[in-house]
Each structure stands twice: as C-alpha cells, then as structure tokens.
C-alpha cells in the first residue's frame, strides 16, 4: 500500500493541532538582572573604548590625517570619541549595534528603579533625569559632528546627556542619604561613599573637557587637545562605573524582572495576571526578589 506525502505527514502527527482553551496560561517572561546590568552599565563604555582602540591600532592612516577643527595644520595623536563612534567606519556601525542592545535594558531600569523610593519629588526627578539621559545618548549618537545640524547641536546634546547624568547621580546619592539606606550596612556605606567619589571625579573630568577643548582650538595646542581627549575618555568610564556600582547594589536585592500580561475586565477574578479594580492603570512589570 502506498501513501501520499501528505498522508505520511498526517499519520506521523506532524503539524497536528490539538484544540486547547484560549488562553492556556497567562503570557509572561522573566528577565535576569545580571545580563541587564551589563547592557546598561558596561556595554556602551566597552564598545566606546573598543572603537577608540580599533581606530588607534588598525586605522593609523585616519589618525595621521586627523587635525584640529580650527587648526588644520595641527595633527592629533588621539581620536575624539565623537568621531570614533559617530563618523568613522566600521566603528560607527559597531556603536549603533551596541546602542540598540543598550537602550531596551536602560529604559527598563529607568521605569522601575524610581519605584524603589517612596512617591514624591525625588522619585519624579530620578525618573525624569534617567529618561533624559537615555534620550540624550540617542541624540548624541544620531546627530554626530558631521550631521546636518552641525557640531554645535551635537555638543548641545552632549551637555544635555551630561547634565541628566549628573542629576541622576546626585539624586540617587541624596535619596539614599535621606532614607538612611547608606547606613543600613558597612557595604552599602562604602558603596555610597564610592558613588560620591565617582560623581566628584566625573564632574572634574567633565570640567576638564569644557576647559581644555576651547583652549586647544583657540591656541592650536596639541597638549590641551590630548588632555581633552583623556578627560572625555574618563567621562565615559566614570559614568559606567557609577551605574555599575549602583546597579550591583540593586542586583543584591533583586533577582530579576517578571513581565506579565494583565487581563482586561477581570477585576473580580483571582486568576494570575488579573488586576483588582482599586488599582487603576495597566502595570505589567514587577520586580522579583
């Protein structure tokens, strides 16, 4: 007896669909904190340093032809970050890929971390500054120094990112002091003091960028431009270090994020995934301890 191909597939049970009640279960997923911390805190900085290092090692011709904007006869031995991640290729594409991996995790933490603190002005400031910091990084990357809106707009977006980062750092330190969290253990106290030190160094390095860049352009000073580049590299690393310290503390308290769909019109049900009527809105994200 011979069977057709479709009959063989049918008899083997391939593509057989069994009827089940819809929905079979509440759709949900679990995101571990560890990988998210890497994507938020360290991936942008590591990618930035990779782009700089690969340019220095593999593209010496680019560096040898790079000169200061206002001093075309003055060459620089160090590439600025803006060109390394925003103009030169293939570094530009590596940075864009890293940014695409970074932003979803960053937005997730931006939405949830302020909920650790009691509702109030501090929580609102932290949420706002974190959102602006993420948007500022996007604008700095998209509107690079060679974009249609020019260098000054790129510099303006960098200032926005820097200011938002400073506010985020400061408000976290202030809120931890305000609620007494910094004295909850010796470890937390050390980390709180470390965050203060990183923030102060971040501010000093940022001040160095704003001082030495105009000096390098006005006086055609290679030394001033080199110091500017080193300060710029430091700003990136210090920002990553701050968020790495703070999110590591977060990881000591929470295992991950549980994202669950919330059913509609099930206010009286005790099923998983339903929301009581007294809780308005549609929150779908919970922090799992």
PDB file of C-alpha atoms in Angstrom:
ATOM      1  CA  UNK A   1       0.000   0.000   0.000  1.00  0.00           C
ATOM      2  CA  UNK A   2       1.343   3.393  -0.959  1.00  0.00           C
ATOM      3  CA  UNK A   3       0.658   6.688   0.807  1.00  0.00           C
ATOM      4  CA  UNK A   4       0.963  10.197  -0.491  1.00  0.00           C
ATOM      5  CA  UNK A   5       3.374  12.607   1.157  1.00  0.00           C
ATOM      6  CA  UNK A   6       0.550  14.494   2.871  1.00  0.00           C
ATOM      7  CA  UNK A   7      -0.886  11.235   4.226  1.00  0.00           C
ATOM      8  CA  UNK A   8       2.510  10.245   5.636  1.00  0.00           C
ATOM      9  CA  UNK A   9       2.820  13.579   7.409  1.00  0.00           C
ATOM     10  CA  UNK A  10      -0.724  13.227   8.769  1.00  0.00           C
ATOM     11  CA  UNK A  11      -0.067   9.714  10.080  1.00  0.00           C
ATOM     12  CA  UNK A  12       3.194  10.827  11.744  1.00  0.00           C
ATOM     13  CA  UNK A  13       1.326  13.534  13.602  1.00  0.00           C
ATOM     14  CA  UNK A  14       3.355  16.359  12.084  1.00  0.00           C
ATOM     15  CA  UNK A  15       1.519  19.704  12.039  1.00  0.00           C
ATOM     16  CA  UNK A  16      -1.332  18.144  14.030  1.00  0.00           C
ATOM     17  CA  UNK A  17      -3.073  20.853  16.066  1.00  0.00           C
ATOM     18  CA  UNK A  18      -4.852  19.824  19.265  1.00  0.00           C
ATOM     19  CA  UNK A  19      -7.634  22.110  20.477  1.00  0.00           C
ATOM     20  CA  UNK A  20      -6.907  23.895  23.757  1.00  0.00           C
ATOM     21  CA  UNK A  21      -8.732  26.515  25.749  1.00  0.00           C
ATOM     22  CA  UNK A  22      -7.611  30.065  24.984  1.00  0.00           C
ATOM     23  CA  UNK A  23      -5.633  31.400  26.718  1.00  0.00           C
ATOM     24  CA  UNK A  24      -3.872  28.312  28.014  1.00  0.00           C
ATOM     25  CA  UNK A  25      -1.907  30.380  30.545  1.00  0.00           C
ATOM     26  CA  UNK A  26      -1.041  33.938  31.392  1.00  0.00           C
ATOM     27  CA  UNK A  27       1.727  35.065  28.999  1.00  0.00           C
ATOM     28  CA  UNK A  28       4.778  36.128  30.943  1.00  0.00           C
ATOM     29  CA  UNK A  29       8.558  36.193  30.829  1.00  0.00           C
ATOM     30  CA  UNK A  30      11.448  36.552  33.272  1.00  0.00           C
ATOM     31  CA  UNK A  31      14.488  38.774  32.773  1.00  0.00           C
ATOM     32  CA  UNK A  32      17.543  38.202  34.964  1.00  0.00           C
ATOM     33  CA  UNK A  33      19.165  41.293  36.483  1.00  0.00           C
ATOM     34  CA  UNK A  34      22.774  40.264  35.789  1.00  0.00           C
ATOM     35  CA  UNK A  35      22.790  40.491  31.969  1.00  0.00           C
ATOM     36  CA  UNK A  36      20.669  43.653  32.112  1.00  0.00           C
ATOM     37  CA  UNK A  37      23.234  45.340  34.361  1.00  0.00           C
ATOM     38  CA  UNK A  38      25.941  44.520  31.815  1.00  0.00           C
ATOM     39  CA  UNK A  39      23.890  46.010  28.948  1.00  0.00           C
ATOM     40  CA  UNK A  40      23.014  49.137  30.939  1.00  0.00           C
ATOM     41  CA  UNK A  41      26.262  49.998  32.689  1.00  0.00           C
ATOM     42  CA  UNK A  42      29.165  48.438  30.837  1.00  0.00           C
ATOM     43  CA  UNK A  43      28.270  47.716  27.198  1.00  0.00           C
ATOM     44  CA  UNK A  44      28.319  51.375  25.997  1.00  0.00           C
ATOM     45  CA  UNK A  45      31.650  52.131  27.680  1.00  0.00           C
ATOM     46  CA  UNK A  46      33.307  48.914  26.500  1.00  0.00           C
ATOM     47  CA  UNK A  47      32.074  49.497  22.959  1.00  0.00           C
ATOM     48  CA  UNK A  48      33.279  53.089  23.039  1.00  0.00           C
ATOM     49  CA  UNK A  49      36.761  52.006  24.158  1.00  0.00           C
ATOM     50  CA  UNK A  50      36.744  49.252  21.537  1.00  0.00           C
ATOM     51  CA  UNK A  51      36.010  51.805  18.808  1.00  0.00           C
ATOM     52  CA  UNK A  52      38.819  54.068  20.042  1.00  0.00           C
ATOM     53  CA  UNK A  53      41.300  51.196  20.386  1.00  0.00           C
ATOM     54  CA  UNK A  54      40.493  49.687  16.998  1.00  0.00           C
ATOM     55  CA  UNK A  55      40.989  53.084  15.375  1.00  0.00           C
ATOM     56  CA  UNK A  56      44.366  53.537  17.064  1.00  0.00           C
ATOM     57  CA  UNK A  57      45.559  50.036  16.153  1.00  0.00           C
ATOM     58  CA  UNK A  58      44.000  49.289  12.769  1.00  0.00           C
ATOM     59  CA  UNK A  59      43.413  52.708  11.211  1.00  0.00           C
ATOM     60  CA  UNK A  60      46.544  54.687  11.802  1.00  0.00           C
ATOM     61  CA  UNK A  61      46.030  56.423   8.453  1.00  0.00           C
ATOM     62  CA  UNK A  62      42.856  58.039   9.803  1.00  0.00           C
ATOM     63  CA  UNK A  63      44.620  59.291  12.924  1.00  0.00           C
ATOM     64  CA  UNK A  64      47.624  60.563  10.963  1.00  0.00           C
ATOM     65  CA  UNK A  65      45.302  62.725   8.848  1.00  0.00           C
ATOM     66  CA  UNK A  66      43.149  63.988  11.719  1.00  0.00           C
ATOM     67  CA  UNK A  67      43.717  67.643  12.595  1.00  0.00           C
ATOM     68  CA  UNK A  68      42.104  70.106  14.992  1.00  0.00           C
ATOM     69  CA  UNK A  69      38.969  71.795  13.653  1.00  0.00           C
ATOM     70  CA  UNK A  70      40.291  75.343  13.822  1.00  0.00           C
ATOM     71  CA  UNK A  71      43.914  74.390  13.195  1.00  0.00           C
ATOM     72  CA  UNK A  72      44.176  72.257  10.031  1.00  0.00           C
ATOM     73  CA  UNK A  73      47.967  72.226  10.283  1.00  0.00           C
ATOM     74  CA  UNK A  74      47.962  70.711  13.803  1.00  0.00           C
ATOM     75  CA  UNK A  75      47.670  66.913  14.000  1.00  0.00           C
ATOM     76  CA  UNK A  76      46.361  64.942  16.974  1.00  0.00           C
ATOM     77  CA  UNK A  77      47.648  61.546  18.090  1.00  0.00           C
ATOM     78  CA  UNK A  78      44.363  60.706  19.898  1.00  0.00           C
ATOM     79  CA  UNK A  79      40.917  60.415  18.281  1.00  0.00           C
ATOM     80  CA  UNK A  80      37.992  62.168  19.997  1.00  0.00           C
ATOM     81  CA  UNK A  81      35.049  59.987  20.932  1.00  0.00           C
ATOM     82  CA  UNK A  82      32.624  61.884  18.702  1.00  0.00           C
ATOM     83  CA  UNK A  83      34.493  60.835  15.561  1.00  0.00           C
ATOM     84  CA  UNK A  84      35.317  57.322  16.771  1.00  0.00           C
ATOM     85  CA  UNK A  85      31.690  56.313  17.332  1.00  0.00           C
ATOM     86  CA  UNK A  86      29.808  58.707  15.073  1.00  0.00           C
ATOM     87  CA  UNK A  87      31.754  59.253  11.847  1.00  0.00           C
ATOM     88  CA  UNK A  88      34.470  56.713  11.125  1.00  0.00           C
ATOM     89  CA  UNK A  89      33.503  53.271   9.861  1.00  0.00           C
ATOM     90  CA  UNK A  90      33.101  50.433  10.741  1.00  0.00           C
ATOM     91  CA  UNK A  91      33.277  51.756  14.329  1.00  0.00           C
ATOM     92  CA  UNK A  92      30.106  53.756  13.773  1.00  0.00           C
ATOM     93  CA  UNK A  93      28.099  50.614  12.996  1.00  0.00           C
ATOM     94  CA  UNK A  94      29.550  48.742  15.969  1.00  0.00           C
ATOM     95  CA  UNK A  95      28.442  51.605  18.214  1.00  0.00           C
ATOM     96  CA  UNK A  96      24.917  51.666  16.741  1.00  0.00           C
ATOM     97  CA  UNK A  97      24.524  47.922  17.352  1.00  0.00           C
ATOM     98  CA  UNK A  98      25.699  48.340  20.954  1.00  0.00           C
ATOM     99  CA  UNK A  99      23.269  51.244  21.401  1.00  0.00           C
ATOM    100  CA  UNK A 100      20.381  49.084  20.152  1.00  0.00           C
ATOM    101  CA  UNK A 101      21.273  46.447  22.750  1.00  0.00           C
ATOM    102  CA  UNK A 102      21.750  49.024  25.499  1.00  0.00           C
ATOM    103  CA  UNK A 103      18.583  51.100  25.206  1.00  0.00           C
ATOM    104  CA  UNK A 104      15.873  48.471  25.955  1.00  0.00           C
ATOM    105  CA  UNK A 105      17.617  47.471  29.186  1.00  0.00           C
ATOM    106  CA  UNK A 106      18.272  51.123  30.066  1.00  0.00           C
ATOM    107  CA  UNK A 107      14.624  52.076  29.604  1.00  0.00           C
ATOM    108  CA  UNK A 108      13.552  49.087  31.708  1.00  0.00           C
ATOM    109  CA  UNK A 109      15.714  50.233  34.627  1.00  0.00           C
ATOM    110  CA  UNK A 110      14.642  53.850  34.108  1.00  0.00           C
ATOM    111  CA  UNK A 111      10.994  52.823  34.517  1.00  0.00           C
ATOM    112  CA  UNK A 112      11.498  50.635  37.565  1.00  0.00           C
ATOM    113  CA  UNK A 113      14.359  51.938  39.716  1.00  0.00           C
ATOM    114  CA  UNK A 114      12.488  55.101  40.871  1.00  0.00           C
ATOM    115  CA  UNK A 115       9.780  52.784  42.277  1.00  0.00           C
ATOM    116  CA  UNK A 116      12.247  51.667  44.963  1.00  0.00           C
ATOM    117  CA  UNK A 117      11.761  55.046  46.654  1.00  0.00           C
ATOM    118  CA  UNK A 118       8.552  56.466  48.096  1.00  0.00           C
ATOM    119  CA  UNK A 119       6.435  58.572  45.729  1.00  0.00           C
ATOM    120  CA  UNK A 120       7.498  62.192  45.769  1.00  0.00           C
ATOM    121  CA  UNK A 121       9.613  64.815  44.084  1.00  0.00           C
ATOM    122  CA  UNK A 122      12.815  62.771  44.352  1.00  0.00           C
ATOM    123  CA  UNK A 123      11.242  59.795  42.599  1.00  0.00           C
ATOM    124  CA  UNK A 124       9.924  62.062  39.833  1.00  0.00           C
ATOM    125  CA  UNK A 125      13.320  63.768  39.381  1.00  0.00           C
ATOM    126  CA  UNK A 126      15.099  60.409  39.130  1.00  0.00           C
ATOM    127  CA  UNK A 127      12.621  59.131  36.548  1.00  0.00           C
ATOM    128  CA  UNK A 128      12.869  62.335  34.504  1.00  0.00           C
ATOM    129  CA  UNK A 129      16.673  62.591  34.617  1.00  0.00           C
ATOM    130  CA  UNK A 130      17.084  58.920  33.706  1.00  0.00           C
ATOM    131  CA  UNK A 131      14.774  59.328  30.725  1.00  0.00           C
ATOM    132  CA  UNK A 132      16.565  62.482  29.528  1.00  0.00           C
ATOM    133  CA  UNK A 133      19.938  60.785  29.944  1.00  0.00           C
ATOM    134  CA  UNK A 134      18.837  57.908  27.691  1.00  0.00           C
ATOM    135  CA  UNK A 135      17.362  60.296  25.100  1.00  0.00           C
ATOM    136  CA  UNK A 136      20.493  62.448  25.245  1.00  0.00           C
ATOM    137  CA  UNK A 137      22.668  59.451  24.418  1.00  0.00           C
ATOM    138  CA  UNK A 138      20.450  58.690  21.420  1.00  0.00           C
ATOM    139  CA  UNK A 139      20.671  62.277  20.149  1.00  0.00           C
ATOM    140  CA  UNK A 140      24.452  62.431  20.638  1.00  0.00           C
ATOM    141  CA  UNK A 141      24.783  59.244  18.573  1.00  0.00           C
ATOM    142  CA  UNK A 142      22.325  60.138  15.816  1.00  0.00           C
ATOM    143  CA  UNK A 143      23.240  63.819  15.455  1.00  0.00           C
ATOM    144  CA  UNK A 144      27.006  63.391  15.263  1.00  0.00           C
ATOM    145  CA  UNK A 145      29.580  66.079  14.481  1.00  0.00           C
ATOM    146  CA  UNK A 146      29.108  65.592  10.726  1.00  0.00           C
ATOM    147  CA  UNK A 147      25.304  65.524  10.789  1.00  0.00           C
ATOM    148  CA  UNK A 148      23.128  68.043   9.001  1.00  0.00           C
ATOM    149  CA  UNK A 149      22.524  70.095  12.163  1.00  0.00           C
ATOM    150  CA  UNK A 150      26.239  70.504  12.823  1.00  0.00           C
ATOM    151  CA  UNK A 151      28.804  70.359  15.606  1.00  0.00           C
ATOM    152  CA  UNK A 152      27.144  72.843  17.972  1.00  0.00           C
ATOM    153  CA  UNK A 153      23.919  70.838  18.120  1.00  0.00           C
ATOM    154  CA  UNK A 154      25.953  67.691  18.781  1.00  0.00           C
ATOM    155  CA  UNK A 155      27.765  69.476  21.605  1.00  0.00           C
ATOM    156  CA  UNK A 156      24.428  70.708  22.965  1.00  0.00           C
ATOM    157  CA  UNK A 157      23.044  67.158  23.138  1.00  0.00           C
ATOM    158  CA  UNK A 158      26.221  66.060  24.920  1.00  0.00           C
ATOM    159  CA  UNK A 159      25.653  68.777  27.525  1.00  0.00           C
ATOM    160  CA  UNK A 160      22.056  67.567  27.966  1.00  0.00           C
ATOM    161  CA  UNK A 161      23.276  63.990  28.468  1.00  0.00           C
ATOM    162  CA  UNK A 162      25.946  65.169  30.918  1.00  0.00           C
ATOM    163  CA  UNK A 163      23.531  67.324  32.941  1.00  0.00           C
ATOM    164  CA  UNK A 164      20.974  64.495  33.159  1.00  0.00           C
ATOM    165  CA  UNK A 165      23.714  62.067  34.251  1.00  0.00           C
ATOM    166  CA  UNK A 166      24.838  64.486  36.972  1.00  0.00           C
ATOM    167  CA  UNK A 167      21.272  64.904  38.234  1.00  0.00           C
ATOM    168  CA  UNK A 168      20.715  61.128  38.247  1.00  0.00           C
ATOM    169  CA  UNK A 169      23.898  60.564  40.222  1.00  0.00           C
ATOM    170  CA  UNK A 170      23.160  63.339  42.679  1.00  0.00           C
ATOM    171  CA  UNK A 171      19.527  62.435  43.316  1.00  0.00           C
ATOM    172  CA  UNK A 172      20.375  58.771  43.943  1.00  0.00           C
ATOM    173  CA  UNK A 173      23.034  59.752  46.493  1.00  0.00           C
ATOM    174  CA  UNK A 174      20.608  62.223  48.115  1.00  0.00           C
ATOM    175  CA  UNK A 175      17.696  59.762  48.284  1.00  0.00           C
ATOM    176  CA  UNK A 176      19.873  57.041  49.819  1.00  0.00           C
ATOM    177  CA  UNK A 177      21.038  59.504  52.474  1.00  0.00           C
ATOM    178  CA  UNK A 178      17.506  60.813  53.035  1.00  0.00           C
ATOM    179  CA  UNK A 179      16.014  57.392  53.774  1.00  0.00           C
ATOM    180  CA  UNK A 180      19.072  56.248  55.734  1.00  0.00           C
ATOM    181  CA  UNK A 181      19.849  53.452  53.282  1.00  0.00           C
ATOM    182  CA  UNK A 182      23.525  54.444  53.236  1.00  0.00           C
ATOM    183  CA  UNK A 183      23.829  53.342  56.895  1.00  0.00           C
ATOM    184  CA  UNK A 184      21.974  50.047  56.523  1.00  0.00           C
ATOM    185  CA  UNK A 185      25.267  48.103  56.350  1.00  0.00           C
ATOM    186  CA  UNK A 186      29.004  48.698  56.094  1.00  0.00           C
ATOM    187  CA  UNK A 187      28.956  47.505  52.478  1.00  0.00           C
ATOM    188  CA  UNK A 188      26.225  49.958  51.484  1.00  0.00           C
ATOM    189  CA  UNK A 189      28.054  52.783  53.258  1.00  0.00           C
ATOM    190  CA  UNK A 190      31.267  52.009  51.337  1.00  0.00           C
ATOM    191  CA  UNK A 191      29.365  51.898  48.064  1.00  0.00           C
ATOM    192  CA  UNK A 192      27.599  55.171  48.918  1.00  0.00           C
ATOM    193  CA  UNK A 193      30.931  56.887  49.547  1.00  0.00           C
ATOM    194  CA  UNK A 194      32.340  55.337  46.378  1.00  0.00           C
ATOM    195  CA  UNK A 195      29.441  56.782  44.374  1.00  0.00           C
ATOM    196  CA  UNK A 196      30.179  60.227  45.823  1.00  0.00           C
ATOM    197  CA  UNK A 197      33.826  59.865  44.784  1.00  0.00           C
ATOM    198  CA  UNK A 198      32.892  58.725  41.272  1.00  0.00           C
ATOM    199  CA  UNK A 199      30.438  61.601  40.896  1.00  0.00           C
ATOM    200  CA  UNK A 200      33.047  64.161  42.009  1.00  0.00           C
ATOM    201  CA  UNK A 201      35.620  62.723  39.591  1.00  0.00           C
ATOM    202  CA  UNK A 202      33.007  62.666  36.816  1.00  0.00           C
ATOM    203  CA  UNK A 203      32.356  66.365  37.401  1.00  0.00           C
ATOM    204  CA  UNK A 204      36.103  67.153  37.421  1.00  0.00           C
ATOM    205  CA  UNK A 205      36.689  65.245  34.167  1.00  0.00           C
ATOM    206  CA  UNK A 206      33.718  66.996  32.575  1.00  0.00           C
ATOM    207  CA  UNK A 207      35.100  70.356  33.658  1.00  0.00           C
ATOM    208  CA  UNK A 208      38.409  69.369  32.062  1.00  0.00           C
ATOM    209  CA  UNK A 209      36.614  68.713  28.766  1.00  0.00           C
ATOM    210  CA  UNK A 210      34.912  72.115  28.819  1.00  0.00           C
ATOM    211  CA  UNK A 211      38.168  73.910  29.681  1.00  0.00           C
ATOM    212  CA  UNK A 212      40.766  72.220  27.504  1.00  0.00           C
ATOM    213  CA  UNK A 213      38.738  71.867  24.297  1.00  0.00           C
ATOM    214  CA  UNK A 214      38.356  75.633  23.694  1.00  0.00           C
ATOM    215  CA  UNK A 215      41.992  76.139  24.707  1.00  0.00           C
ATOM    216  CA  UNK A 216      43.105  73.573  22.123  1.00  0.00           C
ATOM    217  CA  UNK A 217      41.056  75.256  19.391  1.00  0.00           C
ATOM    218  CA  UNK A 218      41.916  78.852  20.245  1.00  0.00           C
ATOM    219  CA  UNK A 219      45.642  78.283  20.762  1.00  0.00           C
ATOM    220  CA  UNK A 220      46.145  75.263  18.461  1.00  0.00           C
ATOM    221  CA  UNK A 221      47.557  73.316  21.392  1.00  0.00           C
ATOM    222  CA  UNK A 222      48.065  69.587  20.883  1.00  0.00           C
ATOM    223  CA  UNK A 223      48.730  69.182  24.621  1.00  0.00           C
ATOM    224  CA  UNK A 224      45.384  70.763  25.539  1.00  0.00           C
ATOM    225  CA  UNK A 225      43.583  68.604  22.956  1.00  0.00           C
ATOM    226  CA  UNK A 226      45.256  65.461  24.312  1.00  0.00           C
ATOM    227  CA  UNK A 227      44.101  66.352  27.836  1.00  0.00           C
ATOM    228  CA  UNK A 228      40.606  66.986  26.453  1.00  0.00           C
ATOM    229  CA  UNK A 229      40.533  63.519  24.845  1.00  0.00           C
ATOM    230  CA  UNK A 230      41.732  61.842  28.054  1.00  0.00           C
ATOM    231  CA  UNK A 231      39.077  63.679  30.073  1.00  0.00           C
ATOM    232  CA  UNK A 232      36.457  62.651  27.517  1.00  0.00           C
ATOM    233  CA  UNK A 233      37.514  59.003  27.779  1.00  0.00           C
ATOM    234  CA  UNK A 234      37.352  59.291  31.576  1.00  0.00           C
ATOM    235  CA  UNK A 235      33.812  60.687  31.499  1.00  0.00           C
ATOM    236  CA  UNK A 236      32.585  57.603  29.657  1.00  0.00           C
ATOM    237  CA  UNK A 237      34.319  55.209  32.041  1.00  0.00           C
ATOM    238  CA  UNK A 238      33.200  57.050  35.182  1.00  0.00           C
ATOM    239  CA  UNK A 239      29.577  57.065  34.051  1.00  0.00           C
ATOM    240  CA  UNK A 240      29.779  53.307  33.501  1.00  0.00           C
ATOM    241  CA  UNK A 241      31.480  52.832  36.872  1.00  0.00           C
ATOM    242  CA  UNK A 242      28.770  54.781  38.720  1.00  0.00           C
ATOM    243  CA  UNK A 243      25.897  52.839  37.194  1.00  0.00           C
ATOM    244  CA  UNK A 244      27.815  49.596  37.638  1.00  0.00           C
ATOM    245  CA  UNK A 245      28.192  50.251  41.383  1.00  0.00           C
ATOM    246  CA  UNK A 246      24.590  51.340  41.863  1.00  0.00           C
ATOM    247  CA  UNK A 247      23.038  48.547  39.791  1.00  0.00           C
ATOM    248  CA  UNK A 248      25.238  45.986  41.540  1.00  0.00           C
ATOM    249  CA  UNK A 249      23.594  47.106  44.791  1.00  0.00           C
ATOM    250  CA  UNK A 250      20.248  46.687  43.053  1.00  0.00           C
ATOM    251  CA  UNK A 251      21.270  43.174  41.997  1.00  0.00           C
ATOM    252  CA  UNK A 252      21.983  42.217  45.616  1.00  0.00           C
ATOM    253  CA  UNK A 253      18.319  42.876  46.455  1.00  0.00           C
ATOM    254  CA  UNK A 254      16.501  41.730  43.311  1.00  0.00           C
ATOM    255  CA  UNK A 255      16.894  38.662  41.115  1.00  0.00           C
ATOM    256  CA  UNK A 256      15.191  39.947  38.009  1.00  0.00           C
ATOM    257  CA  UNK A 257      12.101  41.363  36.356  1.00  0.00           C
ATOM    258  CA  UNK A 258       8.879  39.465  35.838  1.00  0.00           C
ATOM    259  CA  UNK A 259       6.785  40.796  32.967  1.00  0.00           C
ATOM    260  CA  UNK A 260       3.203  39.535  32.898  1.00  0.00           C
ATOM    261  CA  UNK A 261       0.264  40.484  30.716  1.00  0.00           C
ATOM    262  CA  UNK A 262      -2.693  41.968  32.617  1.00  0.00           C
ATOM    263  CA  UNK A 263      -6.142  40.824  31.573  1.00  0.00           C
ATOM    264  CA  UNK A 264      -8.952  43.253  30.847  1.00  0.00           C
ATOM    265  CA  UNK A 265     -12.287  43.314  32.705  1.00  0.00           C
ATOM    266  CA  UNK A 266     -11.224  40.712  35.275  1.00  0.00           C
ATOM    267  CA  UNK A 267     -11.344  42.901  38.359  1.00  0.00           C
ATOM    268  CA  UNK A 268     -13.216  40.329  40.483  1.00  0.00           C
ATOM    269  CA  UNK A 269     -11.169  37.343  39.420  1.00  0.00           C
ATOM    270  CA  UNK A 270      -8.393  35.761  41.458  1.00  0.00           C
ATOM    271  CA  UNK A 271      -6.683  34.364  38.353  1.00  0.00           C
ATOM    272  CA  UNK A 272      -2.986  35.110  37.843  1.00  0.00           C
ATOM    273  CA  UNK A 273      -2.490  38.101  35.632  1.00  0.00           C
ATOM    274  CA  UNK A 274      -5.609  39.991  36.755  1.00  0.00           C
ATOM    275  CA  UNK A 275      -5.663  43.382  38.441  1.00  0.00           C
ATOM    276  CA  UNK A 276      -8.011  44.446  41.263  1.00  0.00           C
ATOM    277  CA  UNK A 277     -10.398  47.260  40.394  1.00  0.00           C
ATOM    278  CA  UNK A 278      -8.914  49.549  43.047  1.00  0.00           C
ATOM    279  CA  UNK A 279      -5.599  49.630  41.171  1.00  0.00           C
ATOM    280  CA  UNK A 280      -6.070  51.757  38.092  1.00  0.00           C
ATOM    281  CA  UNK A 281      -3.741  51.672  35.105  1.00  0.00           C
ATOM    282  CA  UNK A 282      -2.076  48.802  33.322  1.00  0.00           C
ATOM    283  CA  UNK A 283       1.162  47.963  35.069  1.00  0.00           C
ATOM    284  CA  UNK A 284       2.774  44.874  33.544  1.00  0.00           C
ATOM    285  CA  UNK A 285       6.187  44.844  35.178  1.00  0.00           C
ATOM    286  CA  UNK A 286       7.081  43.578  38.619  1.00  0.00           C
ATOM    287  CA  UNK A 287      10.462  43.378  40.332  1.00  0.00           C
ATOM    288  CA  UNK A 288      11.119  39.868  41.625  1.00  0.00           C
ATOM    289  CA  UNK A 289      13.057  39.437  44.812  1.00  0.00           C
TER     290      UNK A 289
END
